[in-house]
Amino acid sequence: MTSERIYVGSYTSQTGGGDGIAFGPLNGIAAAATIADPSFLVRSADGRFLYATNEEQDGKVAAFAIGADGGLELLNQQPTGGAHPCHLDIDPSGRYLLSANYTSGSVAIHPIAADGSLGEATQYLQREGSGPNADRQEGPHAHQIAFDPAGAFVFDVDLGSDTVYSSTLTAEGSLQEVDRLHIHPGAGPRHLVFHPTAGAAYVINELDSTLTVCSYADGKLQTVQTASTRPADSPGENYPAELLISADGRFLCGSNRGDNTIAVFAVASDGLSVELVQTISSGGNWPRHLAFSNDGTQLYAANEQSDQIAVFAISNGRLTAQGEPVSWPKPVCILPV
């Protein structure tokens, strides 16, 4: 089992839920901060601060100072102006924290002070639109904030309207729209990753178990391929969640909730096509989040509904289960240190 230290965010409001954020090596994780529903975590580039969504009806984002031992001290919280924020990211300059409010379909931007605390929001941006899935796409549902590799453009992924918005972030902390990618209707785009070197990006779609491959240049995405995240004729319902790309851009890993698998795609050298080469059990039920170890040799899977974190060895772009999954309540985000 890996000795790398990780932060783990857990749902606290679910039956049998955790206390908040945990920390430590996987076989010795322990509570580090008691806070409501920290469903996504990010760390500042200098490693001094950690930020968490509080995925509640009255959404908040929380700022923590990281101690020398990895312990967390709450600095402050700020409202996100929306419901159930589920994802966040720090802009490459380190000046702003951006968060996605899932239920209300909006984006919030908060300035980051020198001491790591969060100031009052500089923008609450409400998205509009809907999709053909009556149950899940009755309105906008922002699911992710992501920056391109150059840090020049920021993207918010909207599951409710099958749209990926591309913007620039102004010095004053507001988004100015550049373009929109319209994914095929009913796809339910959830998370986006960029190829590290090629002009390409990939969107995993929650509602129809597909992966959209895009060309990318100057803030604009264009669809070039759509691939399934599961083998042909797979039975039952399935809802993909997380998407990762290896540091060398040679493979992608996506989580399938329902099938309870991790899908591995080989990526072409130009980045513009993929092939599903492996599906492997996620080691539990409902793999919401995946994370690579810092050295890229292992993958963590947070199996939310079975209260388990599984570890996989990575070799030549293929996964092999490593040891027994570790029990932890409702894990939904893993952040290696």
PDB file of C-alpha atoms in Angstrom, residues 102-256:
ATOM      1  CA  TYR A 102     -24.384  22.299  -9.485  1.00  0.00           C
ATOM      2  CA  THR A 103     -28.040  22.630  -8.555  1.00  0.00           C
ATOM      3  CA  SER A 104     -28.405  26.315  -9.362  1.00  0.00           C
ATOM      4  CA  GLY A 105     -26.197  26.196 -12.463  1.00  0.00           C
ATOM      5  CA  SER A 106     -23.935  29.112 -11.631  1.00  0.00           C
ATOM      6  CA  VAL A 107     -20.268  30.015 -11.219  1.00  0.00           C
ATOM      7  CA  ALA A 108     -18.799  31.975  -8.305  1.00  0.00           C
ATOM      8  CA  ILE A 109     -15.443  33.784  -8.211  1.00  0.00           C
ATOM      9  CA  HIS A 110     -13.739  34.726  -4.944  1.00  0.00           C
ATOM     10  CA  PRO A 111     -10.476  36.655  -4.509  1.00  0.00           C
ATOM     11  CA  ILE A 112      -7.732  34.927  -2.522  1.00  0.00           C
ATOM     12  CA  ALA A 113      -5.977  37.156   0.024  1.00  0.00           C
ATOM     13  CA  ALA A 114      -2.266  36.990   0.820  1.00  0.00           C
ATOM     14  CA  ASP A 115      -3.050  35.029   3.992  1.00  0.00           C
ATOM     15  CA  GLY A 116      -5.026  32.461   1.963  1.00  0.00           C
ATOM     16  CA  SER A 117      -8.451  33.567   3.150  1.00  0.00           C
ATOM     17  CA  LEU A 118     -11.289  34.249   0.714  1.00  0.00           C
ATOM     18  CA  GLY A 119     -12.783  37.662   0.069  1.00  0.00           C
ATOM     19  CA  GLU A 120     -16.314  38.526  -0.997  1.00  0.00           C
ATOM     20  CA  ALA A 121     -17.233  37.237  -4.449  1.00  0.00           C
ATOM     21  CA  THR A 122     -16.273  39.375  -7.422  1.00  0.00           C
ATOM     22  CA  GLN A 123     -18.849  37.613  -9.625  1.00  0.00           C
ATOM     23  CA  TYR A 124     -21.824  35.288  -9.437  1.00  0.00           C
ATOM     24  CA  LEU A 125     -22.497  34.177 -13.004  1.00  0.00           C
ATOM     25  CA  GLN A 126     -25.835  32.460 -13.628  1.00  0.00           C
ATOM     26  CA  ARG A 127     -25.992  30.129 -16.637  1.00  0.00           C
ATOM     27  CA  GLU A 128     -29.169  29.406 -18.584  1.00  0.00           C
ATOM     28  CA  GLY A 129     -30.531  26.573 -20.705  1.00  0.00           C
ATOM     29  CA  SER A 130     -31.761  23.003 -20.481  1.00  0.00           C
ATOM     30  CA  GLY A 131     -31.534  19.654 -22.257  1.00  0.00           C
ATOM     31  CA  PRO A 132     -33.720  16.754 -23.395  1.00  0.00           C
ATOM     32  CA  ASN A 133     -33.272  14.640 -20.248  1.00  0.00           C
ATOM     33  CA  ALA A 134     -36.334  15.772 -18.280  1.00  0.00           C
ATOM     34  CA  ASP A 135     -35.078  14.393 -14.954  1.00  0.00           C
ATOM     35  CA  ARG A 136     -31.554  15.777 -15.043  1.00  0.00           C
ATOM     36  CA  GLN A 137     -31.554  18.665 -17.536  1.00  0.00           C
ATOM     37  CA  GLU A 138     -34.527  20.786 -16.503  1.00  0.00           C
ATOM     38  CA  GLY A 139     -32.125  23.713 -16.062  1.00  0.00           C
ATOM     39  CA  PRO A 140     -28.417  24.537 -15.975  1.00  0.00           C
ATOM     40  CA  HIS A 141     -26.131  22.408 -13.763  1.00  0.00           C
ATOM     41  CA  ALA A 142     -22.538  23.619 -13.548  1.00  0.00           C
ATOM     42  CA  HIS A 143     -20.283  20.659 -12.789  1.00  0.00           C
ATOM     43  CA  GLN A 144     -16.666  21.758 -13.237  1.00  0.00           C
ATOM     44  CA  ILE A 145     -14.240  24.647 -13.573  1.00  0.00           C
ATOM     45  CA  ALA A 146     -11.033  23.966 -15.547  1.00  0.00           C
ATOM     46  CA  PHE A 147      -8.193  26.013 -17.020  1.00  0.00           C
ATOM     47  CA  ASP A 148      -6.363  25.118 -20.210  1.00  0.00           C
ATOM     48  CA  PRO A 149      -2.673  24.111 -19.926  1.00  0.00           C
ATOM     49  CA  ALA A 150      -1.490  27.643 -20.726  1.00  0.00           C
ATOM     50  CA  GLY A 151      -3.809  29.168 -18.142  1.00  0.00           C
ATOM     51  CA  ALA A 152      -5.161  31.547 -20.757  1.00  0.00           C
ATOM     52  CA  PHE A 153      -8.767  30.355 -20.826  1.00  0.00           C
ATOM     53  CA  VAL A 154     -11.176  28.982 -18.227  1.00  0.00           C
ATOM     54  CA  PHE A 155     -13.974  26.518 -18.930  1.00  0.00           C
ATOM     55  CA  ASP A 156     -17.172  25.790 -17.042  1.00  0.00           C
ATOM     56  CA  VAL A 157     -18.898  22.534 -17.903  1.00  0.00           C
ATOM     57  CA  ASP A 158     -22.709  22.577 -17.750  1.00  0.00           C
ATOM     58  CA  LEU A 159     -24.401  19.180 -17.515  1.00  0.00           C
ATOM     59  CA  GLY A 160     -27.903  20.684 -17.691  1.00  0.00           C
ATOM     60  CA  SER A 161     -27.546  22.377 -21.071  1.00  0.00           C
ATOM     61  CA  ASP A 162     -24.944  20.116 -22.733  1.00  0.00           C
ATOM     62  CA  THR A 163     -22.631  23.124 -22.979  1.00  0.00           C
ATOM     63  CA  VAL A 164     -18.977  23.848 -22.236  1.00  0.00           C
ATOM     64  CA  TYR A 165     -18.385  27.594 -21.854  1.00  0.00           C
ATOM     65  CA  SER A 166     -14.993  29.090 -22.669  1.00  0.00           C
ATOM     66  CA  SER A 167     -14.012  32.424 -21.120  1.00  0.00           C
ATOM     67  CA  THR A 168     -11.141  34.629 -20.122  1.00  0.00           C
ATOM     68  CA  LEU A 169     -10.784  35.733 -16.505  1.00  0.00           C
ATOM     69  CA  THR A 170     -10.316  39.474 -16.127  1.00  0.00           C
ATOM     70  CA  ALA A 171      -7.905  41.039 -13.652  1.00  0.00           C
ATOM     71  CA  GLU A 172     -10.981  42.212 -11.727  1.00  0.00           C
ATOM     72  CA  GLY A 173     -12.240  38.660 -11.311  1.00  0.00           C
ATOM     73  CA  SER A 174     -15.025  38.177 -13.839  1.00  0.00           C
ATOM     74  CA  LEU A 175     -15.543  35.843 -16.791  1.00  0.00           C
ATOM     75  CA  GLN A 176     -15.765  37.174 -20.333  1.00  0.00           C
ATOM     76  CA  GLU A 177     -17.180  34.616 -22.746  1.00  0.00           C
ATOM     77  CA  VAL A 178     -15.069  33.545 -25.728  1.00  0.00           C
ATOM     78  CA  ASP A 179     -16.924  30.537 -27.136  1.00  0.00           C
ATOM     79  CA  ARG A 180     -19.305  27.662 -26.419  1.00  0.00           C
ATOM     80  CA  LEU A 181     -19.024  23.981 -27.261  1.00  0.00           C
ATOM     81  CA  HIS A 182     -22.404  22.292 -27.655  1.00  0.00           C
ATOM     82  CA  ILE A 183     -22.090  18.584 -26.851  1.00  0.00           C
ATOM     83  CA  HIS A 184     -24.704  16.295 -28.482  1.00  0.00           C
ATOM     84  CA  PRO A 185     -28.122  16.696 -26.783  1.00  0.00           C
ATOM     85  CA  GLY A 186     -28.674  14.582 -23.677  1.00  0.00           C
ATOM     86  CA  ALA A 187     -24.978  13.849 -23.150  1.00  0.00           C
ATOM     87  CA  GLY A 188     -24.735  15.608 -19.793  1.00  0.00           C
ATOM     88  CA  PRO A 189     -21.099  16.796 -19.880  1.00  0.00           C
ATOM     89  CA  ARG A 190     -19.522  16.538 -16.426  1.00  0.00           C
ATOM     90  CA  HIS A 191     -15.720  16.881 -16.469  1.00  0.00           C
ATOM     91  CA  LEU A 192     -13.101  18.077 -18.953  1.00  0.00           C
ATOM     92  CA  VAL A 193      -9.351  17.490 -19.227  1.00  0.00           C
ATOM     93  CA  PHE A 194      -6.793  18.856 -21.677  1.00  0.00           C
ATOM     94  CA  HIS A 195      -3.999  17.016 -23.428  1.00  0.00           C
ATOM     95  CA  PRO A 196      -0.728  18.270 -21.891  1.00  0.00           C
ATOM     96  CA  THR A 197       0.989  18.960 -25.229  1.00  0.00           C
ATOM     97  CA  ALA A 198      -1.355  18.368 -28.190  1.00  0.00           C
ATOM     98  CA  GLY A 199      -4.202  20.694 -29.146  1.00  0.00           C
ATOM     99  CA  ALA A 200      -6.890  18.413 -27.748  1.00  0.00           C
ATOM    100  CA  ALA A 201      -9.347  18.065 -24.877  1.00  0.00           C
ATOM    101  CA  TYR A 202     -11.730  15.382 -23.614  1.00  0.00           C
ATOM    102  CA  VAL A 203     -15.172  15.642 -21.995  1.00  0.00           C
ATOM    103  CA  ILE A 204     -16.754  12.770 -20.047  1.00  0.00           C
ATOM    104  CA  ASN A 205     -20.541  12.745 -20.297  1.00  0.00           C
ATOM    105  CA  GLU A 206     -22.569  11.533 -17.325  1.00  0.00           C
ATOM    106  CA  LEU A 207     -25.972  10.921 -18.897  1.00  0.00           C
ATOM    107  CA  ASP A 208     -25.110   8.727 -21.906  1.00  0.00           C
ATOM    108  CA  SER A 209     -21.762   7.161 -20.922  1.00  0.00           C
ATOM    109  CA  THR A 210     -19.723   8.781 -23.670  1.00  0.00           C
ATOM    110  CA  LEU A 211     -16.400  10.551 -24.039  1.00  0.00           C
ATOM    111  CA  THR A 212     -16.220  13.519 -26.408  1.00  0.00           C
ATOM    112  CA  VAL A 213     -12.822  14.113 -28.032  1.00  0.00           C
ATOM    113  CA  CYS A 214     -12.178  17.702 -29.113  1.00  0.00           C
ATOM    114  CA  SER A 215      -9.589  19.627 -31.016  1.00  0.00           C
ATOM    115  CA  TYR A 216      -8.479  22.734 -29.125  1.00  0.00           C
ATOM    116  CA  ALA A 217      -6.936  26.064 -30.067  1.00  0.00           C
ATOM    117  CA  ASP A 218      -7.265  29.656 -28.871  1.00  0.00           C
ATOM    118  CA  GLY A 219      -9.997  28.971 -26.340  1.00  0.00           C
ATOM    119  CA  LYS A 220     -12.183  27.069 -28.803  1.00  0.00           C
ATOM    120  CA  LEU A 221     -13.170  23.390 -28.717  1.00  0.00           C
ATOM    121  CA  GLN A 222     -14.499  21.368 -31.650  1.00  0.00           C
ATOM    122  CA  THR A 223     -15.840  17.797 -31.454  1.00  0.00           C
ATOM    123  CA  VAL A 224     -13.871  15.258 -33.499  1.00  0.00           C
ATOM    124  CA  GLN A 225     -14.888  11.896 -31.958  1.00  0.00           C
ATOM    125  CA  THR A 226     -17.437  10.388 -29.578  1.00  0.00           C
ATOM    126  CA  ALA A 227     -16.568   7.109 -27.840  1.00  0.00           C
ATOM    127  CA  SER A 228     -18.396   4.949 -25.279  1.00  0.00           C
ATOM    128  CA  THR A 229     -17.007   4.651 -21.743  1.00  0.00           C
ATOM    129  CA  ARG A 230     -18.241   1.046 -21.498  1.00  0.00           C
ATOM    130  CA  PRO A 231     -18.064  -2.083 -23.653  1.00  0.00           C
ATOM    131  CA  ALA A 232     -20.796  -2.616 -26.246  1.00  0.00           C
ATOM    132  CA  ASP A 233     -24.061  -4.101 -24.923  1.00  0.00           C
ATOM    133  CA  SER A 234     -23.212  -3.343 -21.284  1.00  0.00           C
ATOM    134  CA  PRO A 235     -26.419  -3.827 -19.244  1.00  0.00           C
ATOM    135  CA  GLY A 236     -28.027  -1.451 -16.774  1.00  0.00           C
ATOM    136  CA  GLU A 237     -27.684   2.239 -16.085  1.00  0.00           C
ATOM    137  CA  ASN A 238     -24.318   3.948 -15.799  1.00  0.00           C
ATOM    138  CA  TYR A 239     -23.180   7.472 -14.922  1.00  0.00           C
ATOM    139  CA  PRO A 240     -19.554   8.441 -15.606  1.00  0.00           C
ATOM    140  CA  ALA A 241     -17.995  10.871 -13.151  1.00  0.00           C
ATOM    141  CA  GLU A 242     -14.270  11.687 -13.060  1.00  0.00           C
ATOM    142  CA  LEU A 243     -11.795  11.931 -15.941  1.00  0.00           C
ATOM    143  CA  LEU A 244      -7.976  11.976 -15.719  1.00  0.00           C
ATOM    144  CA  ILE A 245      -5.232  12.182 -18.322  1.00  0.00           C
ATOM    145  CA  SER A 246      -1.730  10.840 -17.763  1.00  0.00           C
ATOM    146  CA  ALA A 247       1.150  13.310 -17.571  1.00  0.00           C
ATOM    147  CA  ASP A 248       2.454  12.101 -20.947  1.00  0.00           C
ATOM    148  CA  GLY A 249      -0.992  12.326 -22.567  1.00  0.00           C
ATOM    149  CA  ARG A 250      -0.943   8.691 -23.669  1.00  0.00           C
ATOM    150  CA  PHE A 251      -4.000   7.491 -21.769  1.00  0.00           C
ATOM    151  CA  LEU A 252      -7.208   8.614 -20.089  1.00  0.00           C
ATOM    152  CA  CYS A 253      -8.992   7.104 -17.082  1.00  0.00           C
ATOM    153  CA  GLY A 254     -12.711   7.626 -16.474  1.00  0.00           C
ATOM    154  CA  SER A 255     -14.969   6.326 -13.709  1.00  0.00           C
ATOM    155  CA  ASN A 256     -18.229   4.491 -14.441  1.00  0.00           C
TER     156      ASN A 256
END
